[in-house]
Coordinates of C-alpha atoms and ligand atoms in Angstrom, one line a residue:
X281 CA -30.6 -19.8 4.7
X282 CA -28.3 -21.9 2.5
X283 CA -26.2 -18.8 1.9
X284 CA -26.0 -18.1 5.6
X285 CA -24.9 -21.7 6.2
X286 CA -22.2 -21.4 3.6
X287 CA -21.0 -18.1 5.0
X288 CA -20.9 -19.7 8.5
X289 CA -19.0 -22.6 7.2
X290 CA -16.3 -20.4 5.7
X291 CA -16.2 -18.3 8.9
X292 CA -15.7 -21.4 11.0
X293 CA -13.1 -22.8 8.6
X294 CA -11.1 -19.6 8.5
X295 CA -11.5 -19.0 12.3
X296 CA -13.3 -15.8 11.7
X297 CA -16.4 -16.7 13.5
X298 CA -14.4 -16.7 16.7
X299 CA -12.7 -13.5 15.7
X300 CA -16.0 -11.9 15.1
X301 CA -17.3 -12.9 18.5
X302 CA -14.1 -11.9 20.3
X303 CA -13.9 -8.6 18.6
X304 CA -17.5 -7.7 18.5
X305 CA -17.5 -5.5 21.6
X306 CA -14.4 -3.8 20.3
X307 CA -15.9 -3.0 16.9
X308 CA -18.0 0.0 17.3
X309 CA -21.6 -0.4 16.1
X310 CA -21.4 -4.2 15.7
X311 CA -23.1 -6.7 18.0
X312 CA -22.6 -10.4 17.6
X313 CA -24.9 -13.0 19.1
X314 CA -22.9 -15.4 21.1
X315 CA -24.1 -18.6 19.6
X316 CA -26.3 -17.7 16.6
X317 CA -24.5 -18.5 13.3
X318 CA -27.0 -16.5 11.4
X319 CA -24.7 -13.5 10.9
X320 CA -27.0 -11.0 9.3
X321 CA -29.7 -11.5 12.0
X322 CA -27.2 -11.3 14.8
X323 CA -25.4 -8.2 13.8
X324 CA -26.6 -4.7 14.2
X325 CA -25.7 -2.9 11.0
X326 CA -24.2 0.6 11.3
X327 CA -23.3 2.0 8.0
X328 CA -21.8 5.2 6.9
X329 CA -25.3 6.5 6.3
X330 CA -26.6 5.7 9.7
X331 CA -23.6 6.5 11.9
X332 CA -23.7 10.0 13.3
X333 CA -20.9 10.5 15.9
X334 CA -19.3 13.7 17.2
X335 CA -17.0 14.1 14.2
X336 CA -17.4 16.5 11.4
X337 CA -18.2 13.9 8.8
X338 CA -19.9 10.6 9.3
X339 CA -17.6 7.7 8.7
X340 CA -18.2 4.0 8.5
X341 CA -18.0 2.2 11.8
X342 CA -16.7 -0.8 9.9
X343 CA -13.7 1.1 8.7
X344 CA -13.0 2.8 12.1
X345 CA -10.8 1.0 14.5
X346 CA -10.6 1.0 18.3
X347 CA -8.1 3.8 18.3
X348 CA -10.4 6.1 16.2
X349 CA -8.4 5.6 13.0
X350 CA -10.6 6.0 9.9
X351 CA -9.4 3.8 7.0
X352 CA -10.2 5.8 3.9
X353 CA -7.2 4.6 1.9
X354 CA -7.2 1.2 0.3
X355 CA -4.2 -0.4 -1.5
X356 CA -5.1 -3.2 -3.9
X357 CA -2.5 -5.6 -5.3
X358 CA -3.4 -6.3 -8.9
X359 CA -1.0 -9.1 -9.3
X360 CA 1.8 -11.1 -7.5
X361 CA 3.8 -11.2 -10.7
X362 CA 6.6 -8.8 -11.5
X363 CA 8.9 -8.1 -14.5
X364 CA 11.8 -7.2 -12.1
X365 CA 13.4 -9.1 -9.2
X366 CA 14.4 -6.4 -6.7
X367 CA 16.8 -7.9 -4.1
X368 CA 15.0 -6.3 -1.1
X369 CA 11.5 -7.4 -2.2
X370 CA 11.8 -10.7 -3.8
X371 CA 13.9 -13.8 -3.1
X372 CA 16.3 -14.6 -5.9
X373 CA 14.5 -17.8 -6.8
X374 CA 11.2 -15.9 -7.1
X375 CA 8.0 -16.5 -5.0
X376 CA 5.5 -19.3 -5.3
X377 CA 2.6 -17.8 -7.2
X378 CA -1.0 -18.4 -6.2
X379 CA -2.9 -20.5 -8.8
X380 CA -4.9 -18.2 -11.1
X381 CA -8.3 -19.4 -10.0
X382 CA -7.5 -18.4 -6.4
X383 CA -6.7 -14.8 -7.4
X384 CA -9.4 -12.2 -7.4
X385 CA -11.1 -11.8 -10.7
X386 CA -11.6 -8.3 -12.0
X387 CA -15.3 -8.5 -11.1
X388 CA -14.5 -9.5 -7.6
X389 CA -11.9 -6.8 -7.2
X390 CA -14.3 -4.2 -8.4
X391 CA -17.1 -5.5 -6.1
X392 CA -14.7 -5.1 -3.1
X393 CA -13.6 -1.6 -4.3
X394 CA -17.3 -0.5 -4.6
X395 CA -18.0 -1.8 -1.1
X396 CA -15.1 0.0 0.5
X397 CA -15.8 3.2 -1.4
X398 CA -19.4 3.0 -0.3
X399 CA -18.1 2.9 3.3
X400 CA -15.9 5.9 2.9
X401 CA -12.7 4.9 1.1
X402 CA -11.8 7.9 -1.1
X403 CA -8.3 6.9 -2.2
X404 CA -7.3 3.6 -3.9
X405 CA -3.7 2.8 -4.8
X406 CA -3.0 -0.1 -7.2
X407 CA 0.1 -1.9 -6.5
X408 CA 1.5 -5.4 -6.6
X409 CA 3.7 -7.2 -7.8
X410 CA 3.9 -4.9 -10.8
X411 CA 0.4 -3.5 -11.4
X412 CA 1.1 -2.4 -15.0
X413 CA 1.6 -6.0 -16.1
X414 CA -2.0 -6.8 -15.4
X415 CA -3.5 -6.9 -18.9
X416 CA -6.8 -5.1 -17.9
X417 CA -5.2 -2.4 -15.7
X418 CA -6.6 0.4 -17.9
X419 CA -10.1 -1.1 -17.7
X420 CA -9.8 -1.4 -13.9
X421 CA -8.8 2.2 -13.5
X422 CA -11.7 3.4 -15.8
X423 CA -14.2 1.3 -13.7
X424 CA -12.8 2.6 -10.4
X425 CA -13.1 6.2 -11.6
X426 CA -16.9 5.6 -12.0
X427 CA -17.3 5.0 -8.3
X428 CA -19.0 7.9 -6.7
X429 CA -17.0 9.2 -3.7
X430 CA -13.6 7.9 -4.9
X431 CA -11.5 11.0 -5.2
X432 CA -8.1 9.5 -6.1
X433 CA -6.8 6.5 -8.0
X434 CA -3.0 6.1 -7.7
X435 CA -0.5 3.6 -8.9
X436 CA 2.9 2.5 -7.6
X437 CA 4.9 1.1 -10.4
X438 CA 8.5 0.1 -11.4
X439 CA 7.8 2.1 -14.6
X440 CA 9.2 -0.4 -17.0
X441 CA 5.9 -0.2 -19.0
X442 CA 4.9 3.3 -17.9
X443 CA 5.9 5.4 -20.9
X444 CA 4.1 3.1 -23.3
X445 CA 0.9 2.8 -21.2
X446 CA 0.6 6.2 -19.6
X447 CA -1.5 8.0 -22.2
X448 CA -4.2 5.3 -21.9
X449 CA -3.9 5.2 -18.1
X450 CA -4.3 9.0 -18.0
X451 CA -7.3 8.8 -20.3
X452 CA -8.8 6.2 -17.9
X453 CA -8.5 8.7 -15.1
X454 CA -5.2 7.8 -13.2
X455 CA -4.6 10.6 -10.8
X456 CA -1.3 9.9 -9.1
X457 CA 1.9 8.0 -9.9
X458 CA 4.7 6.7 -7.6
X459 CA 7.7 5.3 -9.4
X460 CA 10.3 3.1 -7.7
X461 CA 13.9 3.8 -8.6
X462 CA 16.8 3.0 -6.3
X463 CA 19.8 4.0 -8.3
X464 CA 20.6 6.6 -10.9
X465 CA 23.6 4.5 -12.1
X466 CA 22.4 2.0 -14.8
X467 CA 24.7 -0.8 -13.7
X468 CA 23.7 -0.5 -10.1
X469 CA 20.0 -0.3 -11.0
X470 CA 20.4 -3.6 -13.0
X471 CA 22.2 -5.2 -10.1
X472 CA 19.5 -4.4 -7.6
X473 CA 16.5 -5.3 -9.8
X474 CA 18.3 -8.2 -11.3
X475 CA 17.0 -7.2 -14.8
X476 CA 17.7 -4.5 -17.4
X477 CA 15.5 -1.5 -17.9
X478 CA 17.0 1.7 -16.4
X479 CA 16.3 3.8 -19.4
X480 CA 12.7 2.7 -19.6
X481 CA 12.2 3.9 -16.0
X482 CA 13.7 7.2 -16.8
X483 CA 11.5 7.5 -19.9
X484 CA 8.5 6.7 -17.7
X485 CA 9.4 9.5 -15.3
X486 CA 9.8 12.0 -18.2
X487 CA 6.5 10.9 -19.8
X488 CA 4.7 11.3 -16.4
X489 CA 6.1 14.9 -16.2
X490 CA 5.2 15.6 -19.8
X491 CA 1.6 14.5 -19.2
X492 CA 1.3 16.9 -16.3
X493 CA 1.6 14.6 -13.2
X494 CA 2.9 16.9 -10.5
X495 CA 4.6 15.9 -8.4
X496 CA 5.7 12.6 -9.9
X497 CA 6.8 10.7 -6.8
X498 CA 10.0 8.7 -7.0
X499 CA 10.4 6.0 -4.3
X500 CA 14.0 5.2 -3.4
X501 CA 14.7 2.4 -0.9
X502 CA 17.9 3.4 0.8
X503 CA 20.4 0.7 1.6
X504 CA 23.7 1.1 3.3
X505 CA 26.6 0.0 1.1
X506 CA 24.4 0.2 -2.0
X507 CA 22.9 3.6 -2.7
X508 CA 23.4 5.8 0.3
X509 CA 26.2 7.5 -1.6
X510 CA 23.6 8.6 -4.2
X511 CA 21.3 10.6 -1.9
X512 CA 22.6 14.0 -3.1
X513 CA 22.2 13.0 -6.7
X514 CA 18.6 12.1 -6.1
X515 CA 18.0 15.3 -4.3
X516 CA 19.6 17.2 -7.2
X517 CA 16.9 15.7 -9.5
X518 CA 14.4 18.0 -7.7
X519 CA 16.1 21.1 -8.8
X520 CA 14.7 21.1 -12.3
X521 CA 12.0 18.4 -12.3
X522 CA 8.6 18.6 -10.6
X523 CA 9.3 15.3 -8.7
X524 CA 9.1 14.3 -5.1
X525 CA 12.0 12.0 -4.3
X526 CA 11.0 9.9 -1.3
X527 CA 13.7 8.1 0.6
X528 CA 12.3 4.9 2.1
X529 CA 13.9 3.2 5.1
X530 CA 14.7 -0.4 4.1
X531 CA 12.2 -2.7 5.7
X532 CA 12.5 -6.4 6.7
X533 CA 10.5 -9.0 4.8
X534 CA 10.8 -12.7 4.6
X535 CA 13.4 -13.6 2.1
X536 CA 15.1 -10.2 1.8
X537 CA 18.0 -11.1 4.0
X538 CA 17.2 -8.3 6.5
X539 CA 20.2 -6.9 8.1
X540 CA 19.7 -4.1 10.5
X541 CA 23.0 -2.5 9.5
X542 CA 21.6 -2.1 6.0
X543 CA 19.0 0.4 7.1
X544 CA 20.0 4.1 6.9
X545 CA 17.8 6.1 9.3
X546 CA 15.9 9.2 8.4
X547 CA 18.1 11.3 10.7
X548 CA 21.3 10.1 9.1
X549 CA 19.9 10.8 5.6
X550 CA 18.7 14.2 6.7
X551 CA 22.1 15.1 8.3
X552 CA 23.9 14.1 5.1
X553 CA 21.7 16.2 2.8
X554 CA 21.8 19.2 5.2
X555 CA 25.5 19.3 4.9
X556 CA 25.1 20.1 1.2
X557 CA 21.9 22.1 1.4
X558 CA 21.7 23.6 4.9
X559 CA 18.7 25.7 3.9
X560 CA 16.5 22.8 3.0
X561 CA 13.2 23.6 4.8
X562 CA 10.6 21.3 6.2
X563 CA 7.1 21.6 4.7
X564 CA 3.9 21.3 6.8
X565 CA 2.5 17.8 6.3
X566 CA -1.1 16.8 6.3
X567 CA -2.1 14.7 9.3
X568 CA -2.3 11.4 7.3
X569 CA 1.0 11.9 5.4
X570 CA 3.4 9.1 5.7
X571 CA 6.3 11.2 4.3
X572 CA 8.1 14.0 6.1
X573 CA 8.6 16.5 3.3
X574 CA 11.3 19.1 2.6
X575 CA 12.1 21.6 -0.1
X576 CA 15.3 23.4 -1.1
X577 CA 14.5 27.0 -1.9
X578 CA 14.0 27.6 -5.7
X579 CA 14.0 23.9 -6.5
X580 CA 11.0 22.7 -8.5
X581 CA 10.5 19.5 -6.7
X582 CA 10.7 18.3 -3.1
X583 CA 12.2 15.6 -0.9
X584 CA 10.4 13.2 1.3
X585 CA 11.3 10.6 3.9
X586 CA 9.2 7.5 4.7
X587 CA 10.3 6.5 8.2
X588 CA 8.4 3.3 8.5
X589 CA 11.2 1.8 10.7
X590 CA 12.8 4.6 12.8
X591 CA 9.7 6.7 13.4
X592 CA 6.6 4.8 12.5
X593 CA 3.4 6.5 11.6
X594 CA 1.0 3.9 13.0
X595 CA -0.9 6.5 15.0
X596 CA -2.3 8.1 11.9
X597 CA -2.4 5.0 9.7
X598 CA -5.5 5.1 7.5
X599 CA -4.6 2.2 5.2
X600 CA -6.0 -1.2 4.5
X601 CA -4.6 -3.6 1.9
X602 CA -6.1 -6.3 -0.3
X603 CA -3.7 -8.9 -1.6
X604 CA -4.0 -10.2 -5.2
X605 CA -5.5 -13.4 -3.7
X606 CA -8.2 -11.4 -1.9
X607 CA -6.9 -11.3 1.6
X608 CA -7.6 -8.2 3.7
X609 CA -4.5 -7.1 5.6
X610 CA -5.0 -4.4 8.2
X611 CA -1.3 -3.8 8.8
X612 CA 1.6 -4.3 6.4
X613 CA 3.7 -5.6 9.3
X614 CA 1.1 -7.9 10.8
X615 CA 0.5 -11.5 9.6
X616 CA -3.2 -11.7 10.3
X617 CA -5.2 -11.8 7.1
X618 CA -8.8 -12.7 6.3
X619 CA -9.9 -14.0 3.0
X620 CA -12.6 -11.8 1.5
X621 CA -12.4 -13.9 -1.6
X622 CA -13.6 -17.0 0.2
X623 CA -16.4 -15.1 1.9
X624 CA -17.5 -13.6 -1.4
X625 CA -17.3 -16.9 -3.2
X626 CA -19.5 -18.5 -0.5
X627 CA -22.3 -16.2 -1.7
X628 CA -22.1 -13.6 1.2
X629 CA -24.0 -10.4 0.8
X630 CA -22.4 -7.0 1.0
X631 CA -23.5 -6.6 4.6
X632 CA -22.0 -9.9 5.6
X633 CA -18.7 -9.0 4.0
X634 CA -18.8 -5.7 5.8
X635 CA -19.1 -7.4 9.1
X636 CA -16.1 -9.5 8.4
X637 CA -14.2 -6.4 7.3
X638 CA -15.4 -4.5 10.4
X639 CA -14.2 -7.3 12.7
X640 CA -10.7 -7.3 11.1
X641 CA -10.4 -3.6 11.3
X642 CA -11.5 -3.8 15.0
X643 CA -8.6 -6.1 15.7
X644 CA -6.0 -3.8 14.2
X645 CA -3.2 -3.2 16.7
X646 CA -2.3 0.3 17.9
X647 CA 1.1 0.1 16.3
X648 CA 3.5 -2.4 14.8
X649 CA 5.9 -4.3 16.9
X650 CA 8.9 -2.0 16.5
X651 CA 11.8 -2.4 14.1
X652 CA 13.7 -5.0 16.1
X653 CA 10.7 -7.3 16.4
X654 CA 9.7 -6.8 12.8
X655 CA 13.0 -8.1 11.6
X656 CA 12.4 -11.4 13.4
X657 CA 8.8 -11.7 12.3
X658 CA 7.4 -14.3 9.8
X659 CA 5.5 -12.5 7.1
X660 CA 4.8 -13.0 3.4
X661 CA 7.3 -11.4 1.1
X662 CA 6.5 -7.8 0.1
X663 CA 5.6 -8.8 -3.4
X664 CA 2.8 -11.0 -2.1
X665 CA 1.3 -8.5 0.2
X666 CA 1.1 -5.6 -2.1
X667 CA 3.6 -3.0 -0.9
Ligands
SAM981 N1 6.3 -3.1 -8.4 C1 5.8 -1.9 -7.9 C2 7.0 -1.0 -7.6 O1 8.1 -1.5 -7.4 O2 6.8 0.2 -7.5 C3 4.8 -1.9 -6.8 C4 5.0 -2.9 -5.7 S1 6.4 -2.6 -4.7 C5 6.3 -4.0 -3.6 C6 5.9 -1.2 -3.8 C7 7.0 -0.4 -3.1 O3 7.5 -1.2 -2.0 C8 8.2 -0.1 -4.0 O4 8.3 1.3 -3.9 C9 9.3 -0.8 -3.4 O5 10.5 0.0 -3.5 C10 8.9 -0.9 -1.9 N2 9.6 -2.0 -1.2 C11 9.6 -3.3 -1.6 N3 10.3 -4.0 -0.6 C12 10.7 -3.1 0.3 C13 11.5 -3.2 1.5 N4 12.0 -4.3 1.9 N5 11.7 -2.1 2.2 C14 11.2 -0.9 1.8 N6 10.5 -0.7 0.7 C15 10.2 -1.8 0.0
SF4_982 FE1 8.8 -6.0 -8.5 FE2 8.2 -3.7 -7.2 FE3 9.1 -5.9 -5.8 FE4 10.8 -4.6 -7.4 S1 9.7 -3.8 -5.6 S2 10.5 -6.9 -7.3 S3 9.5 -4.0 -9.0 S4 7.2 -5.7 -6.9

């Protein structure tokens, strides 16, 4: 009972008891007693094992939202720290870092990962901050790879440490790599990331190709007046390298001096590239794909566009995020977060945690507020919410 009381206290403190109650009818398979604080007794548990609906595969009710979206993809931020200072991600003066004791420990992180995988998550992406500066990143990947049901472990990295670490990461089981690179001109790269390191990133890309990653994804945030003149050079990289260059529409975040004019839309990028390569053909995308992908005949690699702003993919969003300080975020553009760390540290059981997660997923909105509203929204900087 002491544990239940502690859980209830945390729920009341964080406002989540009300959330649970309000969202209970909306969260399929969950029932919340109106006034009973004993969460376990008042909730009817429906797990992946017991839920049989009309779909092909059973999927956890906790990870299914009110619009039928199944969240099988979890992004975990390993750290808030970074060895670069990208202008669009991080304010120049840096961000206020969470004290160490308030960050998830490796054991807590793996406990959460195990829970999500048990409920049906089959892909985990490690992000940050810069995930490869976490000292035990190799250990974390090796442990994640032991989770039955987890098919893919991916990492999004700025690649400064990649060439050095990749052999070990690969041995640990790393499946996919996304590398961020916004300019192919060293001086421009150093201007945008406010640090040196262009050649290390290029080495990282080559090492990933050498070790057989295919495609190596290269994320390029396109900003008017900065790198939109390099689009063709990025596309040309796909001629001889098995890379997927993915152009990302610049997104607004607190501190990145969002200016709508800086965003280059998907259509504008596509038109520009088609002038040079009119025969670039669209590839059939999987339902959950966030990128619209293309290939130029006879090129080894491909080109993708992440249209988070001009043509959002909320309808097929299957992602959840856990921040380095243990908050669950159901939408990158929403500011509602729930602290799984506090719930865990209060001694909650897996089932109790699941109900909190289920309630948060149940409150996920149908779509984000649209690009004009997002640019006005208060949100934590990208670096703190784990890209
Ligand atoms: N440090 C790693 C990296 O840079 O790849 C992982 C974290 S970073 C926040 C994840 C991704 O978010 C990167 O590809 C980065 O380019 C992208 N990103 C950051 N701020 C962005 C913004 N304002 N608009 C669009 N993409 C952004
Ligand atoms: Fe660091 Fe990645 Fe943000 Fe750049 S985009 S500052 S590399 S976290």
